[in-house]
Structure formats: structure tokens, C-alpha cells
Amino acid sequence: MRRVSESVAAVLQPVIEGLGYSMLGAQLGQAENGHTLRIYIDTDRADGIQIEDCATVSRQLSAVLDVEDVIDAAYQLEVSSPGLDRPLFDEPHFAEQIGETIKVRMSVGVNGRRSFTGELLAVENSEAIVEVDGLDYNLPIADVEWAHLVGRI
């Protein structure tokens, strides 16, 4: 999955915020029968995101996306809560998770590797500093293909 363009996010975000939710991020990926547009939403409510919230946002976004026609391919729309494996899309998302275990896939290699799973130690100078097997790696956030928490139960 890759992040959607800023122009697509600019269409999605006001709709989501108008319904009282926040948009964590959006991804567009290839699926068996076309593409999947996955939108992650969140709320400050104590009970978090419920299935009804996802359905409400999905209905509204579907109508807006049909009119705006900002995705130039057939796609399946999915609206989701962040869940245990909370995705990390930007620098503030990384900064909120310092001390947690994360999994990161880079679009370009860092020290000869592209995949990292380890503790997020810090976020400095637009880089996530991740400890993997006793070694610290500085991962440029702009080069992150995808990242998420490693969920614990």
C-alpha cells in the first residue's frame, strides 16, 4: 500500500473532520480485483472507533469520491480504526509512539536493508531512530513506505 496524494487527502479530510473524526491517513493498494483505498480514522471518545463510525464515514466518503472522481482507477473503499497495529503516517505519529515496538518498510535502503522491527527510541530531524538487535538506525520519515506499531495483546 502506498500513501494517497495530498490532493486526494485534501478531499477526504474535510469530510471526515466534518463528521467529528480525525483522519490518521489513507493508503491506496493493489488488490485481487482492482485497488483498495483504505482510510484510517480516529476519535477522542473514550469508546474509540466503532463499526457504526466506520460505516457512517464510508457512506459519506463514497458519495464525495464519486462526485470528485480523484482516484483514476476502480477501487474498493475501506474505512478502519487504527487497531492494535496502529499505522504511522507522519512525524507526529512517530513521535507519539516513542518507546513502542514498530515495524517499518523503507522505500530506499538504509545500511543495506529496507525492513526494520524494533523499539522507536526517538524522532529527531525528520528521522525515526529505531533500535534493532542492539543497533540504532536513523530512518528518514520521508522515505518510509509504511510503518505500524507491533500490536501486543
Coordinates of C-alpha atoms in Angstrom, one line a residue:
M1 CA 0.0 0.0 0.0
R2 CA 1.2 3.5 -0.7
R3 CA 0.0 6.7 0.8
V4 CA -2.5 8.7 -1.2
S5 CA -1.6 12.0 -2.8
E6 CA -2.1 15.3 -0.9
S7 CA -4.9 16.2 -3.4
V8 CA -6.8 13.0 -2.5
A9 CA -6.2 13.6 1.2
A10 CA -7.5 17.2 0.8
V11 CA -10.8 15.8 -0.5
L12 CA -11.1 13.2 2.3
Q13 CA -10.0 15.1 5.4
P14 CA -12.7 17.8 5.5
V15 CA -15.5 15.2 5.1
I16 CA -14.0 13.1 8.0
E17 CA -13.5 16.1 10.2
G18 CA -16.9 17.4 9.4
L19 CA -18.3 14.2 10.9
G20 CA -16.4 14.7 14.1
Y21 CA -13.5 12.3 13.4
S22 CA -9.8 12.7 12.6
M23 CA -8.1 11.2 9.6
L24 CA -4.9 9.4 10.5
G25 CA -4.0 8.6 6.9
A26 CA -5.0 6.9 3.7
Q27 CA -3.4 4.3 1.5
L28 CA -4.1 3.0 -2.0
G29 CA -3.0 -0.5 -2.8
Q30 CA -3.4 -3.2 -5.4
A31 CA -5.9 -6.0 -4.6
E32 CA -7.0 -9.1 -6.4
N33 CA -9.8 -7.4 -8.2
G34 CA -8.6 -3.8 -8.5
H35 CA -7.4 -1.3 -5.9
T36 CA -8.2 -0.8 -2.3
L37 CA -8.5 2.7 -0.8
R38 CA -8.0 2.3 2.9
I39 CA -8.8 5.2 5.2
Y40 CA -7.9 5.2 8.9
I41 CA -10.0 7.3 11.3
D42 CA -9.8 8.1 15.0
T43 CA -11.7 9.9 17.7
D44 CA -11.1 11.3 21.1
R45 CA -14.1 9.5 22.5
A46 CA -13.4 7.1 25.3
D47 CA -15.0 4.2 23.5
G48 CA -12.9 4.7 20.4
I49 CA -14.0 4.0 16.8
Q50 CA -16.9 1.6 16.5
I51 CA -18.2 -0.2 13.4
E52 CA -21.0 2.3 13.1
D53 CA -18.5 5.1 12.9
C54 CA -16.7 3.4 10.0
A55 CA -20.0 2.8 8.2
T56 CA -21.0 6.4 8.6
V57 CA -17.7 7.7 7.3
S58 CA -17.7 5.2 4.4
R59 CA -21.1 6.3 3.2
Q60 CA -20.2 10.0 3.2
L61 CA -16.8 9.4 1.6
S62 CA -18.2 7.2 -1.1
A63 CA -20.6 9.9 -2.1
V64 CA -17.9 12.6 -2.2
L65 CA -15.4 10.4 -4.0
D66 CA -18.0 9.5 -6.7
V67 CA -18.5 13.3 -7.3
E68 CA -14.9 14.4 -7.0
D69 CA -13.5 11.5 -9.0
V70 CA -10.0 11.9 -7.6
I71 CA -8.9 8.3 -8.0
D72 CA -8.4 7.3 -11.6
A73 CA -8.9 3.6 -11.1
A74 CA -11.6 1.2 -9.9
Y75 CA -11.2 0.7 -6.1
Q76 CA -12.8 -0.8 -3.0
L77 CA -13.3 1.7 -0.2
E78 CA -12.4 0.6 3.3
V79 CA -12.7 2.7 6.4
S80 CA -11.0 1.4 9.5
S81 CA -9.9 2.2 13.1
P82 CA -6.2 2.2 13.7
G83 CA -6.4 -1.0 15.7
L84 CA -3.6 -2.6 17.7
D85 CA -1.2 -2.4 14.7
R86 CA -1.8 1.4 14.5
P87 CA -0.3 2.7 11.3
L88 CA 2.2 5.6 11.4
F89 CA 2.0 8.1 8.6
D90 CA 3.9 11.2 9.6
E91 CA 6.4 12.6 12.0
P92 CA 3.8 13.4 14.8
H93 CA 2.5 9.9 14.6
F94 CA 6.0 8.5 15.1
A95 CA 6.7 11.0 18.0
E96 CA 3.6 9.8 19.8
Q97 CA 4.9 6.2 19.9
I98 CA 8.4 6.7 21.3
G99 CA 9.2 3.6 23.4
E100 CA 7.0 1.3 21.4
T101 CA 7.9 -1.5 19.1
I102 CA 7.4 -0.6 15.5
K103 CA 7.8 -2.3 12.1
V104 CA 9.0 -0.2 9.2
R105 CA 9.4 -0.8 5.5
M106 CA 11.6 1.8 3.7
S107 CA 11.2 2.8 0.1
V108 CA 15.1 3.0 -0.1
G109 CA 17.6 1.0 1.8
V110 CA 19.3 2.2 5.0
N111 CA 22.6 0.5 5.7
G112 CA 21.8 -2.2 3.2
R113 CA 18.3 -3.1 4.5
R114 CA 14.7 -2.0 4.0
S115 CA 12.8 -3.7 6.8
F116 CA 13.2 -2.9 10.4
T117 CA 11.4 -4.1 13.6
G118 CA 12.5 -2.6 16.9
E119 CA 12.0 -0.1 19.6
L120 CA 11.4 3.5 18.5
L121 CA 13.9 5.4 20.6
A122 CA 13.4 9.0 19.3
V123 CA 12.3 11.2 16.5
E124 CA 14.8 13.9 15.5
N125 CA 15.5 15.9 12.4
S126 CA 12.6 14.2 10.5
E127 CA 14.1 10.8 11.2
A128 CA 12.8 7.9 13.4
I129 CA 15.6 6.3 15.4
V130 CA 14.9 2.6 15.8
E131 CA 16.9 0.1 17.8
V132 CA 17.1 -3.3 16.1
D133 CA 19.2 -6.1 17.7
G134 CA 21.3 -3.6 19.7
L135 CA 22.0 -1.3 16.7
D136 CA 20.4 2.1 16.2
Y137 CA 19.1 3.1 12.7
N138 CA 18.2 6.6 11.6
L139 CA 15.3 6.2 9.2
P140 CA 14.2 9.2 7.2
I141 CA 10.5 9.5 7.7
A142 CA 10.1 10.9 4.1
D143 CA 11.4 7.5 2.8
V144 CA 9.1 5.3 4.9
E145 CA 6.9 3.1 2.6
W146 CA 4.8 2.0 5.5
A147 CA 5.1 1.7 9.3
H148 CA 3.0 0.5 12.1
L149 CA 3.0 -0.5 15.8
V150 CA 3.7 -4.1 16.6
G151 CA 0.5 -4.9 18.5
R152 CA 0.6 -6.5 21.9
I153 CA -2.3 -8.4 23.5

